Short mmCIF file of C-alpha atoms and ligand atoms in Angstrom, two decimals:
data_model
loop_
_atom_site.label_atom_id
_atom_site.label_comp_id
_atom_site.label_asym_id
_atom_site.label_seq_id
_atom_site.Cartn_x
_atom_site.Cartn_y
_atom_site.Cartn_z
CA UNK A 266 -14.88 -17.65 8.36
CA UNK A 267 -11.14 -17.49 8.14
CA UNK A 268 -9.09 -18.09 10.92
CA UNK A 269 -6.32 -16.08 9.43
CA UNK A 270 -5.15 -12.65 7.58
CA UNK A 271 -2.70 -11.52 4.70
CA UNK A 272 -0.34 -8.89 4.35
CA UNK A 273 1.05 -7.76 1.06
CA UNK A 274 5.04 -6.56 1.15
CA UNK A 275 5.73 -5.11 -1.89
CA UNK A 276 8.75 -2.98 0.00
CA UNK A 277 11.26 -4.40 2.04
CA UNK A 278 8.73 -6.65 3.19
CA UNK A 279 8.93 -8.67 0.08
CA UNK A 280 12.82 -9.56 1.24
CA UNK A 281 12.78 -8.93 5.06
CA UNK A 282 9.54 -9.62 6.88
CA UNK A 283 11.24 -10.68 10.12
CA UNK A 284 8.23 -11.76 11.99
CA UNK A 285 6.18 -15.19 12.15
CA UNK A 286 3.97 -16.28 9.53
CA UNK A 287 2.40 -19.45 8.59
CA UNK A 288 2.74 -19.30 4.96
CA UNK A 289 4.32 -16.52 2.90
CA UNK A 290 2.95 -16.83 -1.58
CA UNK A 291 4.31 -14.60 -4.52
CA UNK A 292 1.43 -12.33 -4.96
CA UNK A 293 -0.11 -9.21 -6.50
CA UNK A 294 -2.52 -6.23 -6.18
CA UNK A 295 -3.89 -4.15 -9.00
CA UNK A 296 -4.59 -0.49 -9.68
CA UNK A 297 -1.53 0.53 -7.75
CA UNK A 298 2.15 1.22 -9.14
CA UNK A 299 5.34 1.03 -6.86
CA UNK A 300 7.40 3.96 -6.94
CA UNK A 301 10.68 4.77 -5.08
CA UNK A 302 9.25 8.10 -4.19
CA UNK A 303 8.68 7.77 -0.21
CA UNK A 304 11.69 9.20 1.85
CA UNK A 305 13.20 6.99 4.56
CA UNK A 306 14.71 9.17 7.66
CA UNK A 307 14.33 5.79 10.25
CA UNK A 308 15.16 2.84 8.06
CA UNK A 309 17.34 4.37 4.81
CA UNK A 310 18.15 7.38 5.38
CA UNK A 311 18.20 10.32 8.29
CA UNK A 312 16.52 13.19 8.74
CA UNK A 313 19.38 15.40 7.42
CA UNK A 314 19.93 13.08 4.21
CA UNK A 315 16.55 11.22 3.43
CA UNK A 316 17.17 7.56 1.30
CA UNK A 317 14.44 6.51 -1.37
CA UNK A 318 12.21 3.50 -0.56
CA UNK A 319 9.08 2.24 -2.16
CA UNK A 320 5.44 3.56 -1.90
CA UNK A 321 2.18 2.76 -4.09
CA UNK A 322 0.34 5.32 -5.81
CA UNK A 323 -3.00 4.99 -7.70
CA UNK A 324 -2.40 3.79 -11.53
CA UNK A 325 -5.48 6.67 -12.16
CA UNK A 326 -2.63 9.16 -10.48
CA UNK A 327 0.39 7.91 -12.68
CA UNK A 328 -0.66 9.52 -16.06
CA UNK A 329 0.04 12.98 -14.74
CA UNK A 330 3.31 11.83 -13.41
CA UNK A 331 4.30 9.72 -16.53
CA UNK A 332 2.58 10.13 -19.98
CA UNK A 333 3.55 7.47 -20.90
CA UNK A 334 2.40 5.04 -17.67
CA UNK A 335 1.08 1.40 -18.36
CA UNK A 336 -0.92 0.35 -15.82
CA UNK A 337 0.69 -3.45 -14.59
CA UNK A 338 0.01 -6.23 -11.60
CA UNK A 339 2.39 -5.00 -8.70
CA UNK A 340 4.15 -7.86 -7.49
CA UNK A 341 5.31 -8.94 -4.12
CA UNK A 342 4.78 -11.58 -1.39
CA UNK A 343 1.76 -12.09 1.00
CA UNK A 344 2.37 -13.82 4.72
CA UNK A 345 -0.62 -15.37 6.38
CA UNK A 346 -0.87 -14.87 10.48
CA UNK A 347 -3.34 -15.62 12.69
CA UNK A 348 -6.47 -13.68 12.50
CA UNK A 349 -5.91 -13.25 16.70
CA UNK A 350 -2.42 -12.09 15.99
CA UNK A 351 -0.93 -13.83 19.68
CA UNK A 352 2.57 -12.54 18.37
CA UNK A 353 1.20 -8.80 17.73
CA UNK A 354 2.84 -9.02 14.41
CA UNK A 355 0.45 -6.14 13.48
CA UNK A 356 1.97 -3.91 16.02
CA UNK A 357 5.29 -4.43 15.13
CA UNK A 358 4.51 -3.66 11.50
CA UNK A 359 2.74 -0.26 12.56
CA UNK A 360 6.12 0.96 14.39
CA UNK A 361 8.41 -0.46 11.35
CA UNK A 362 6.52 0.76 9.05
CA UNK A 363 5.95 4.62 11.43
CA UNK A 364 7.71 6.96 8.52
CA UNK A 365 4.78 7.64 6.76
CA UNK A 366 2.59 5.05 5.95
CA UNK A 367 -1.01 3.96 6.71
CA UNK A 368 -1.59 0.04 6.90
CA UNK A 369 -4.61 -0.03 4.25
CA UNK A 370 -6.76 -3.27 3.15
CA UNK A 371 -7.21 -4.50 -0.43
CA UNK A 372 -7.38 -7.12 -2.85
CA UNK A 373 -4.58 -9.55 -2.80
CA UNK A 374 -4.18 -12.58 -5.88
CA UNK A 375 -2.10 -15.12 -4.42
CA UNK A 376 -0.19 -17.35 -7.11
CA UNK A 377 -0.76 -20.66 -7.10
CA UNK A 378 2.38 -21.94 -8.56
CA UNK A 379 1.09 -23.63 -10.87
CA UNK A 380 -0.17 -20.99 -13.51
CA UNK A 381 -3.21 -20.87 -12.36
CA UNK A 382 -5.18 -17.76 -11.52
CA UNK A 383 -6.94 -17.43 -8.40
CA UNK A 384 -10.79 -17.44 -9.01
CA UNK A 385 -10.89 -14.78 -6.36
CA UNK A 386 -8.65 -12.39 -4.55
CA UNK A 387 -8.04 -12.39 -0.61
CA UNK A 388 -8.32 -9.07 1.51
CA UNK A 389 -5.08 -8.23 2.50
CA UNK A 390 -3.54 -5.38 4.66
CA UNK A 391 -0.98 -3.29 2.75
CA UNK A 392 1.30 -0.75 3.61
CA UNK A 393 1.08 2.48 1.55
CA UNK A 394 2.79 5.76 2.21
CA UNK A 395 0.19 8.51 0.97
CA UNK A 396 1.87 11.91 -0.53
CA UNK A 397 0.16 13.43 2.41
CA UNK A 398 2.95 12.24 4.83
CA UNK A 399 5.86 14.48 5.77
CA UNK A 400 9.02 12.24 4.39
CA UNK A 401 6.65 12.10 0.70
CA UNK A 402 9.56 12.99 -1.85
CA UNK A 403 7.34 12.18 -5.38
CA UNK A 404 8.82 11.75 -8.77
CA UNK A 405 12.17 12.60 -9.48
CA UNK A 406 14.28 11.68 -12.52
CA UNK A 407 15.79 8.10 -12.51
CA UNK A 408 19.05 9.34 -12.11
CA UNK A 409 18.48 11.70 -9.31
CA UNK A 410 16.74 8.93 -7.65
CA UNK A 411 19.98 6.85 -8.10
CA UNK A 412 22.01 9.60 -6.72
CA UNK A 413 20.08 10.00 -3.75
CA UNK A 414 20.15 6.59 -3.09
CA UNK A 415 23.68 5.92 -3.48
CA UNK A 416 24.57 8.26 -1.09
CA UNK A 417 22.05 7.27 1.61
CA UNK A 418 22.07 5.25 4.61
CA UNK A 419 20.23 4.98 7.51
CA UNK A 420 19.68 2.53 10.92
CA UNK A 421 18.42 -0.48 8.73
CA UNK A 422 21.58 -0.40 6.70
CA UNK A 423 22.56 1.17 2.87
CA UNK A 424 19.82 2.48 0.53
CA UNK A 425 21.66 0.70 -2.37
CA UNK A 426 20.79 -2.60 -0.17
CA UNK A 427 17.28 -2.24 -0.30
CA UNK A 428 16.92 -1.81 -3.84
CA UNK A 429 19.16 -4.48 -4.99
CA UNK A 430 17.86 -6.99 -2.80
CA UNK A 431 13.89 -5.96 -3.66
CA UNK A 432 15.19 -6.24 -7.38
CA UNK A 433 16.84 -9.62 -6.80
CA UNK A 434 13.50 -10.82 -4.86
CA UNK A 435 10.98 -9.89 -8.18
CA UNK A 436 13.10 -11.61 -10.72
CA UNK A 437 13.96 -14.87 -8.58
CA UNK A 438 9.89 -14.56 -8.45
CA UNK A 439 9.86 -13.69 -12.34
CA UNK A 440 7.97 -11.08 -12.05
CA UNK A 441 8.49 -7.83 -13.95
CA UNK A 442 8.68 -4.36 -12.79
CA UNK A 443 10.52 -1.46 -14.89
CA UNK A 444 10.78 0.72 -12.41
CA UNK A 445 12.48 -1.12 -9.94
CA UNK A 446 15.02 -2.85 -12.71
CA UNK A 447 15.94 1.10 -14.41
CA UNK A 448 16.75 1.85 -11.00
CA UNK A 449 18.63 -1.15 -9.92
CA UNK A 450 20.78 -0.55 -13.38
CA UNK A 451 21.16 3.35 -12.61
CA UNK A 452 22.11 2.12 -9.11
CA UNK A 453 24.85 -0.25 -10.15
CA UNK A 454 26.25 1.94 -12.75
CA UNK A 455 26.97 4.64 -10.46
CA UNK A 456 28.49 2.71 -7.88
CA UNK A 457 30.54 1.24 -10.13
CA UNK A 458 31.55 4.16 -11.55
CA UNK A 459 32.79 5.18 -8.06
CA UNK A 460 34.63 2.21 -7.83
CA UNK A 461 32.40 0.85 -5.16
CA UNK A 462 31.27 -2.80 -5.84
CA UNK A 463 27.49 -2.66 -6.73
CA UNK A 464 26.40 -6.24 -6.22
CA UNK A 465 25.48 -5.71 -2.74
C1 SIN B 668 6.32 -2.91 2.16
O1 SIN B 668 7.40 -3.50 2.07
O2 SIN B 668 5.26 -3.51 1.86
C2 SIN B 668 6.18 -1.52 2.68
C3 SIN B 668 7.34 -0.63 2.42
C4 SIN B 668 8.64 -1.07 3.05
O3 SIN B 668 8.66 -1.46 4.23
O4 SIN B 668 9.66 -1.04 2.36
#
């Protein structure tokens, strides 16, 4: 049996775990979709003036939202602890992760950097903000994403951060995600257009 565990960041976790780990891989999960559609009152945001941060939804829930939705491999980066968990990296990730979202387990393919694909996936705990949750925002148009995100910030710093530097994190990783990108360009255009440097 294993001595260890994964976690899957596919949020800010992907850029900014900030706790211990003995390994960290580019991974991915299937069947899910990342989505800016979670409000952030603690991290991004405030209560009065919510930012946008990721969540996954279901790729069987995205045709209703999008007709035209492809289901694709959601990318992001998987940290092995130990299984025991001495530095209660578990508990730290419940309260950072305490606006909404349910730590959940599923399949994880870890890249072997090589090309090769895994024979078989790892059980890893994600993350996932369910629309259940009371800072849930759902779909919005790209640009009204943008907007809301360009005007947001909250204790962890400015929304605009936390998109660029997830966006920066998938392609240094080459991995592809429109969602993320059409909102990192939206992002950038409208900051620039206010004359506020977008490169964050
Ligand atoms: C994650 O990164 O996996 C969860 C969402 C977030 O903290 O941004």
């Amino acid at each position: 049996m294993s001595d260890s565990l994964w976690i899957f960041g596919y949020g800010s976790l992907v850029w900014r775990p900030a706790f211990p780990h003995r390994a960290r891989r580019h991974a991915w999960i299937e069947g899910f979709a990342r989505r800016f559609w979670q409000g952030s009152t603690d991290h991004r945001g405030v209560p009065e003036r919510p930012g946008r941060v990721v969540t996954l939804l279901p790729d069987a829930a995205m045709a209703g939202h999008e007709p035209d939705f492809a289901p694709a491999p959601c990318w992001g980066t998987a940290y092995e602890v130990p299984i025991d968990d001495p530095d209660g990296v578990l508990a730290g990730l419940d309260h950072r992760e305490r606006g909404g979202y349910d730590r959940v387990e599923l399949d994880v393919f870890l890249h072997e950097g090589d090309g090769r694909l895994p024979r078989r996936p790892v059980r890893g705990l994600v993350y996932i903000a369910h629309p259940e949750n009371e800072n849930y925002l759902g779909p919005a148009p790209l640009d009204a994403i943008a907007a809301q995100v360009a005007g947001a910030v909250g204790p962890s710093g400015e929304n605009p951060q936390y998109v660029f530097e997830l966006a920066r994190s998938l392609r240094r990783m080459g991995a592809d995600d429109a969602h993320v990108f059409a909102l990192e360009a939206a992002l950038a255009a409208r900051l620039a257009a206010r004359g506020r440097s977008g490169s964050r």
